[in-house]
């Protein structure tokens, strides 16, 4: 077994154990491989090992690997910061854009999807730690944005995504996960037209078990599958 296959299998076990400990059904937490900075071969190995989806951060990198058919066999998500002028490359190619952080971006996505005659699924990214350097809408603004997008053709909000403050910097990370859970439960109890809030995407290599304990049903894991990324 390759290292990637071993890691995916072990991570899947940990995900299922965390889900069970939280009283949740087997298979109820989606395992997204965060594939940034990994080549097509690594992506294919992760898919073969059974991850539920691949998530990319950069449009250019996604397009290159897409051309190499790296994602065959798994849904593709976009999870990184997205500029409006790059939206046209993603809509229709990716199953889920997890990182919608403004009304303008959402409107651009909707417009492109309308042109293609499709509906693009998205998550609203929430800046739950209200960090200056992070993208995402303010937690207090998520409700209004979802309500506004609910009537719009071409886009469907499926839930919320967050990257909380780094666990190494803040040992009380579960505080932010709990805040996200509360926000998510809040959104679910509201009835928006045309919106079914069902995804809560949070948890990465260092904290996915905590995130699952706090209600996450989609984790995005990179370095624990592929090893540390070497930034040059
Ligand atoms: C890289 C990345 C991840 C995965 O991070 P790891 O710590 O490597 O697991 C998850 N979500 C987003 C948005 C990322 O950019």
mmCIF file of C-alpha atoms and ligand atoms in Angstrom:
data_model
loop_
_atom_site.group_PDB
_atom_site.id
_atom_site.type_symbol
_atom_site.label_atom_id
_atom_site.label_comp_id
_atom_site.label_asym_id
_atom_site.label_seq_id
_atom_site.Cartn_x
_atom_site.Cartn_y
_atom_site.Cartn_z
ATOM 1 C CA UNK A 1 0.000 0.000 0.000
ATOM 2 C CA UNK A 2 1.306 3.488 -0.831
ATOM 3 C CA UNK A 3 1.824 6.029 1.924
ATOM 4 C CA UNK A 4 -1.093 8.067 0.583
ATOM 5 C CA UNK A 5 -3.407 5.041 0.611
ATOM 6 C CA UNK A 6 -2.322 4.170 4.155
ATOM 7 C CA UNK A 7 -2.854 7.719 5.345
ATOM 8 C CA UNK A 8 -6.292 7.972 3.748
ATOM 9 C CA UNK A 9 -7.351 4.667 5.299
ATOM 10 C CA UNK A 10 -6.130 5.672 8.747
ATOM 11 C CA UNK A 11 -7.699 9.133 8.489
ATOM 12 C CA UNK A 12 -10.988 7.583 7.411
ATOM 13 C CA UNK A 13 -10.855 5.412 10.525
ATOM 14 C CA UNK A 14 -10.236 8.450 12.707
ATOM 15 C CA UNK A 15 -13.059 10.372 11.029
ATOM 16 C CA UNK A 16 -15.477 7.495 11.594
ATOM 17 C CA UNK A 17 -14.372 7.115 15.206
ATOM 18 C CA UNK A 18 -14.875 10.826 15.851
ATOM 19 C CA UNK A 19 -18.281 10.699 14.174
ATOM 20 C CA UNK A 20 -19.321 7.696 16.266
ATOM 21 C CA UNK A 21 -18.101 9.389 19.455
ATOM 22 C CA UNK A 22 -20.310 12.351 18.583
ATOM 23 C CA UNK A 23 -23.285 10.041 18.112
ATOM 24 C CA UNK A 24 -23.415 10.472 14.365
ATOM 25 C CA UNK A 25 -24.090 7.882 11.683
ATOM 26 C CA UNK A 26 -21.268 6.109 9.849
ATOM 27 C CA UNK A 27 -20.441 7.855 6.598
ATOM 28 C CA UNK A 28 -22.020 11.125 7.693
ATOM 29 C CA UNK A 29 -18.780 13.137 7.562
ATOM 30 C CA UNK A 30 -17.417 13.864 4.092
ATOM 31 C CA UNK A 31 -13.657 13.516 3.674
ATOM 32 C CA UNK A 32 -12.294 16.131 1.263
ATOM 33 C CA UNK A 33 -8.640 15.869 0.259
ATOM 34 C CA UNK A 34 -7.030 19.317 0.178
ATOM 35 C CA UNK A 35 -4.792 18.682 -2.813
ATOM 36 C CA UNK A 36 -2.952 21.984 -3.186
ATOM 37 C CA UNK A 37 0.689 21.721 -4.215
ATOM 38 C CA UNK A 38 0.261 18.036 -5.034
ATOM 39 C CA UNK A 39 0.629 16.762 -8.590
ATOM 40 C CA UNK A 40 -1.887 14.745 -10.558
ATOM 41 C CA UNK A 41 -0.394 11.419 -9.446
ATOM 42 C CA UNK A 42 -0.874 12.203 -5.776
ATOM 43 C CA UNK A 43 -4.402 13.402 -6.451
ATOM 44 C CA UNK A 44 -5.203 10.173 -8.279
ATOM 45 C CA UNK A 45 -3.745 8.120 -5.432
ATOM 46 C CA UNK A 46 -5.977 9.905 -2.911
ATOM 47 C CA UNK A 47 -9.052 9.326 -5.083
ATOM 48 C CA UNK A 48 -8.153 5.666 -5.539
ATOM 49 C CA UNK A 49 -7.809 5.400 -1.756
ATOM 50 C CA UNK A 50 -11.393 6.566 -1.391
ATOM 51 C CA UNK A 51 -11.579 10.231 -0.434
ATOM 52 C CA UNK A 52 -15.040 11.694 -1.055
ATOM 53 C CA UNK A 53 -13.881 14.775 -2.967
ATOM 54 C CA UNK A 54 -10.846 16.873 -3.849
ATOM 55 C CA UNK A 55 -10.516 20.528 -2.861
ATOM 56 C CA UNK A 56 -8.218 22.951 -4.649
ATOM 57 C CA UNK A 57 -7.104 26.396 -3.560
ATOM 58 C CA UNK A 58 -5.826 28.015 -6.714
ATOM 59 C CA UNK A 59 -7.672 28.331 -9.986
ATOM 60 C CA UNK A 60 -4.547 28.037 -12.138
ATOM 61 C CA UNK A 61 -3.401 24.909 -10.352
ATOM 62 C CA UNK A 62 -6.871 23.398 -10.580
ATOM 63 C CA UNK A 63 -7.046 24.023 -14.324
ATOM 64 C CA UNK A 64 -3.660 22.427 -14.915
ATOM 65 C CA UNK A 65 -4.582 19.271 -13.046
ATOM 66 C CA UNK A 66 -8.054 19.277 -14.585
ATOM 67 C CA UNK A 67 -6.422 19.179 -18.025
ATOM 68 C CA UNK A 68 -4.453 16.138 -16.841
ATOM 69 C CA UNK A 69 -7.714 14.433 -15.793
ATOM 70 C CA UNK A 70 -6.402 14.286 -12.234
ATOM 71 C CA UNK A 71 -9.847 14.455 -10.635
ATOM 72 C CA UNK A 72 -11.559 11.635 -12.533
ATOM 73 C CA UNK A 73 -13.636 9.611 -10.098
ATOM 74 C CA UNK A 74 -14.204 12.238 -7.426
ATOM 75 C CA UNK A 75 -16.174 15.458 -7.134
ATOM 76 C CA UNK A 76 -14.073 18.600 -7.267
ATOM 77 C CA UNK A 77 -14.436 21.482 -4.825
ATOM 78 C CA UNK A 78 -12.854 24.900 -4.777
ATOM 79 C CA UNK A 79 -11.783 25.884 -1.269
ATOM 80 C CA UNK A 80 -9.439 28.870 -1.719
ATOM 81 C CA UNK A 81 -9.739 32.609 -2.050
ATOM 82 C CA UNK A 82 -11.579 33.436 -5.266
ATOM 83 C CA UNK A 83 -11.382 36.587 -7.365
ATOM 84 C CA UNK A 84 -14.392 37.542 -9.425
ATOM 85 C CA UNK A 85 -12.416 37.499 -12.675
ATOM 86 C CA UNK A 86 -11.576 33.804 -12.139
ATOM 87 C CA UNK A 87 -15.144 32.679 -11.530
ATOM 88 C CA UNK A 88 -15.684 31.871 -15.207
ATOM 89 C CA UNK A 89 -13.064 29.117 -15.031
ATOM 90 C CA UNK A 90 -14.756 27.313 -12.171
ATOM 91 C CA UNK A 91 -18.493 27.473 -12.659
ATOM 92 C CA UNK A 92 -19.704 24.227 -14.150
ATOM 93 C CA UNK A 93 -16.381 22.499 -13.490
ATOM 94 C CA UNK A 94 -16.585 22.229 -9.741
ATOM 95 C CA UNK A 95 -19.356 20.624 -7.769
ATOM 96 C CA UNK A 96 -19.010 23.006 -4.836
ATOM 97 C CA UNK A 97 -17.375 26.401 -4.299
ATOM 98 C CA UNK A 98 -16.758 26.440 -0.550
ATOM 99 C CA UNK A 99 -15.327 29.916 -0.285
ATOM 100 C CA UNK A 100 -18.001 32.465 -1.171
ATOM 101 C CA UNK A 101 -17.214 35.432 1.014
ATOM 102 C CA UNK A 102 -19.057 38.356 -0.534
ATOM 103 C CA UNK A 103 -22.286 39.314 -2.208
ATOM 104 C CA UNK A 104 -20.407 40.490 -5.299
ATOM 105 C CA UNK A 105 -18.643 37.151 -5.687
ATOM 106 C CA UNK A 106 -21.940 35.285 -5.269
ATOM 107 C CA UNK A 107 -23.628 37.468 -7.890
ATOM 108 C CA UNK A 108 -20.773 36.860 -10.332
ATOM 109 C CA UNK A 109 -21.068 33.096 -9.805
ATOM 110 C CA UNK A 110 -24.846 33.220 -10.272
ATOM 111 C CA UNK A 111 -24.535 35.219 -13.469
ATOM 112 C CA UNK A 112 -22.032 32.810 -15.003
ATOM 113 C CA UNK A 113 -24.135 29.805 -13.992
ATOM 114 C CA UNK A 114 -27.229 31.403 -15.527
ATOM 115 C CA UNK A 115 -25.333 31.831 -18.798
ATOM 116 C CA UNK A 116 -24.503 28.128 -18.728
ATOM 117 C CA UNK A 117 -28.015 27.177 -17.687
ATOM 118 C CA UNK A 118 -26.835 25.429 -14.547
ATOM 119 C CA UNK A 119 -27.002 25.870 -10.782
ATOM 120 C CA UNK A 120 -23.720 26.225 -8.898
ATOM 121 C CA UNK A 121 -23.632 24.872 -5.358
ATOM 122 C CA UNK A 122 -21.723 27.015 -2.873
ATOM 123 C CA UNK A 123 -20.908 27.374 0.799
ATOM 124 C CA UNK A 124 -20.655 30.692 2.571
ATOM 125 C CA UNK A 125 -17.245 31.096 4.159
ATOM 126 C CA UNK A 126 -17.483 32.647 7.606
ATOM 127 C CA UNK A 127 -14.616 34.481 9.247
ATOM 128 C CA UNK A 128 -15.541 33.022 12.610
ATOM 129 C CA UNK A 129 -12.475 34.361 14.422
ATOM 130 C CA UNK A 130 -13.016 37.829 12.896
ATOM 131 C CA UNK A 131 -9.367 37.771 11.850
ATOM 132 C CA UNK A 132 -8.027 40.662 9.832
ATOM 133 C CA UNK A 133 -5.945 38.450 7.544
ATOM 134 C CA UNK A 134 -8.639 35.871 6.781
ATOM 135 C CA UNK A 135 -11.388 35.930 4.223
ATOM 136 C CA UNK A 136 -14.989 35.091 4.975
ATOM 137 C CA UNK A 137 -18.049 37.080 5.880
ATOM 138 C CA UNK A 138 -18.585 38.388 9.367
ATOM 139 C CA UNK A 139 -20.590 35.859 11.422
ATOM 140 C CA UNK A 140 -23.324 38.443 11.863
ATOM 141 C CA UNK A 141 -23.599 38.973 8.114
ATOM 142 C CA UNK A 142 -24.011 35.337 7.021
ATOM 143 C CA UNK A 143 -27.754 35.282 7.591
ATOM 144 C CA UNK A 144 -28.417 38.329 5.456
ATOM 145 C CA UNK A 145 -26.232 37.032 2.631
ATOM 146 C CA UNK A 146 -27.952 33.652 2.562
ATOM 147 C CA UNK A 147 -31.363 35.297 2.611
ATOM 148 C CA UNK A 148 -30.371 37.535 -0.256
ATOM 149 C CA UNK A 149 -29.006 34.672 -2.356
ATOM 150 C CA UNK A 150 -31.976 32.422 -1.670
ATOM 151 C CA UNK A 151 -34.089 33.937 -4.414
ATOM 152 C CA UNK A 152 -31.316 34.092 -6.966
ATOM 153 C CA UNK A 153 -31.202 31.821 -9.989
ATOM 154 C CA UNK A 154 -27.940 30.035 -10.793
ATOM 155 C CA UNK A 155 -26.608 29.646 -7.269
ATOM 156 C CA UNK A 156 -27.602 27.453 -4.357
ATOM 157 C CA UNK A 157 -26.242 27.864 -0.851
ATOM 158 C CA UNK A 158 -25.648 24.442 0.688
ATOM 159 C CA UNK A 159 -24.059 25.469 3.960
ATOM 160 C CA UNK A 160 -21.172 27.101 5.753
ATOM 161 C CA UNK A 161 -17.396 26.805 5.745
ATOM 162 C CA UNK A 162 -14.822 28.141 8.183
ATOM 163 C CA UNK A 163 -11.113 28.196 8.865
ATOM 164 C CA UNK A 164 -10.899 29.127 12.535
ATOM 165 C CA UNK A 165 -7.825 30.661 14.153
ATOM 166 C CA UNK A 166 -4.871 28.283 14.213
ATOM 167 C CA UNK A 167 -5.100 25.702 16.983
ATOM 168 C CA UNK A 168 -1.420 26.165 17.816
ATOM 169 C CA UNK A 169 -2.048 29.821 18.417
ATOM 170 C CA UNK A 170 -5.284 29.298 20.246
ATOM 171 C CA UNK A 171 -5.782 26.156 22.318
ATOM 172 C CA UNK A 172 -9.442 27.039 22.692
ATOM 173 C CA UNK A 173 -10.157 26.410 19.036
ATOM 174 C CA UNK A 174 -13.276 24.463 19.909
ATOM 175 C CA UNK A 175 -14.775 27.789 20.943
ATOM 176 C CA UNK A 176 -14.794 28.804 17.274
ATOM 177 C CA UNK A 177 -16.054 25.437 16.111
ATOM 178 C CA UNK A 178 -18.871 25.733 18.644
ATOM 179 C CA UNK A 179 -19.704 29.195 17.360
ATOM 180 C CA UNK A 180 -19.874 27.778 13.848
ATOM 181 C CA UNK A 181 -22.142 24.989 15.016
ATOM 182 C CA UNK A 182 -24.491 27.503 16.602
ATOM 183 C CA UNK A 183 -24.537 29.599 13.456
ATOM 184 C CA UNK A 184 -25.178 26.487 11.354
ATOM 185 C CA UNK A 185 -28.032 25.307 13.564
ATOM 186 C CA UNK A 186 -29.454 28.808 13.417
ATOM 187 C CA UNK A 187 -29.354 28.864 9.622
ATOM 188 C CA UNK A 188 -30.908 25.409 9.406
ATOM 189 C CA UNK A 189 -33.865 26.356 11.527
ATOM 190 C CA UNK A 190 -34.591 29.372 9.365
ATOM 191 C CA UNK A 191 -36.569 28.717 6.236
ATOM 192 C CA UNK A 192 -35.027 30.321 3.220
ATOM 193 C CA UNK A 193 -36.632 29.796 -0.186
ATOM 194 C CA UNK A 194 -34.662 27.421 -2.322
ATOM 195 C CA UNK A 195 -31.931 26.914 0.274
ATOM 196 C CA UNK A 196 -31.168 23.706 2.109
ATOM 197 C CA UNK A 197 -28.405 24.341 4.621
ATOM 198 C CA UNK A 198 -26.903 20.905 5.144
ATOM 199 C CA UNK A 199 -23.110 21.192 5.005
ATOM 200 C CA UNK A 200 -20.861 22.426 7.793
ATOM 201 C CA UNK A 201 -17.316 22.333 6.412
ATOM 202 C CA UNK A 202 -14.652 22.698 9.092
ATOM 203 C CA UNK A 203 -11.659 20.788 10.370
ATOM 204 C CA UNK A 204 -8.202 20.242 8.856
ATOM 205 C CA UNK A 205 -5.270 17.902 9.566
ATOM 206 C CA UNK A 206 -4.564 19.305 13.018
ATOM 207 C CA UNK A 207 -8.070 19.692 14.341
ATOM 208 C CA UNK A 208 -10.613 17.626 12.386
ATOM 209 C CA UNK A 209 -11.583 15.461 15.354
ATOM 210 C CA UNK A 210 -12.386 18.524 17.437
ATOM 211 C CA UNK A 211 -14.343 19.929 14.501
ATOM 212 C CA UNK A 212 -16.373 16.721 14.128
ATOM 213 C CA UNK A 213 -17.104 16.715 17.854
ATOM 214 C CA UNK A 214 -18.491 20.218 17.319
ATOM 215 C CA UNK A 215 -20.759 19.214 14.450
ATOM 216 C CA UNK A 216 -18.654 19.352 11.305
ATOM 217 C CA UNK A 217 -19.912 17.074 8.540
ATOM 218 C CA UNK A 218 -17.180 17.898 6.024
ATOM 219 C CA UNK A 219 -13.454 17.941 6.780
ATOM 220 C CA UNK A 220 -10.715 19.201 4.458
ATOM 221 C CA UNK A 221 -7.441 17.398 5.012
ATOM 222 C CA UNK A 222 -4.152 17.991 3.218
ATOM 223 C CA UNK A 223 -0.853 17.476 5.011
ATOM 224 C CA UNK A 224 -2.025 14.432 6.983
ATOM 225 C CA UNK A 225 -2.580 12.686 3.633
ATOM 226 C CA UNK A 226 0.281 13.986 1.554
ATOM 227 C CA UNK A 227 2.892 15.069 4.079
ATOM 228 C CA UNK A 228 3.989 18.632 4.797
ATOM 229 C CA UNK A 229 3.904 21.129 1.934
ATOM 230 C CA UNK A 230 7.218 22.705 1.036
ATOM 231 C CA UNK A 231 6.657 26.421 0.415
ATOM 232 C CA UNK A 232 9.422 28.055 -1.583
HETATM 233 C C1 LIG B 1 -4.740 23.595 2.822
HETATM 234 C C2 LIG B 1 -6.143 23.704 3.269
HETATM 235 C C3 LIG B 1 -6.719 22.722 4.074
HETATM 236 C C4 LIG B 1 -5.951 21.532 4.602
HETATM 237 O O1 LIG B 1 -4.963 21.936 5.490
HETATM 238 P P1 LIG B 1 -4.023 20.825 6.224
HETATM 239 O O2 LIG B 1 -3.618 21.488 7.465
HETATM 240 O O3 LIG B 1 -2.902 20.568 5.285
HETATM 241 O O4 LIG B 1 -4.860 19.637 6.427
HETATM 242 C C5 LIG B 1 -8.050 22.864 4.419
HETATM 243 N N1 LIG B 1 -8.784 23.910 4.005
HETATM 244 C C6 LIG B 1 -8.275 24.875 3.227
HETATM 245 C C7 LIG B 1 -9.130 25.990 2.809
HETATM 246 C C8 LIG B 1 -6.934 24.805 2.850
HETATM 247 O O5 LIG B 1 -6.426 25.780 2.113
#
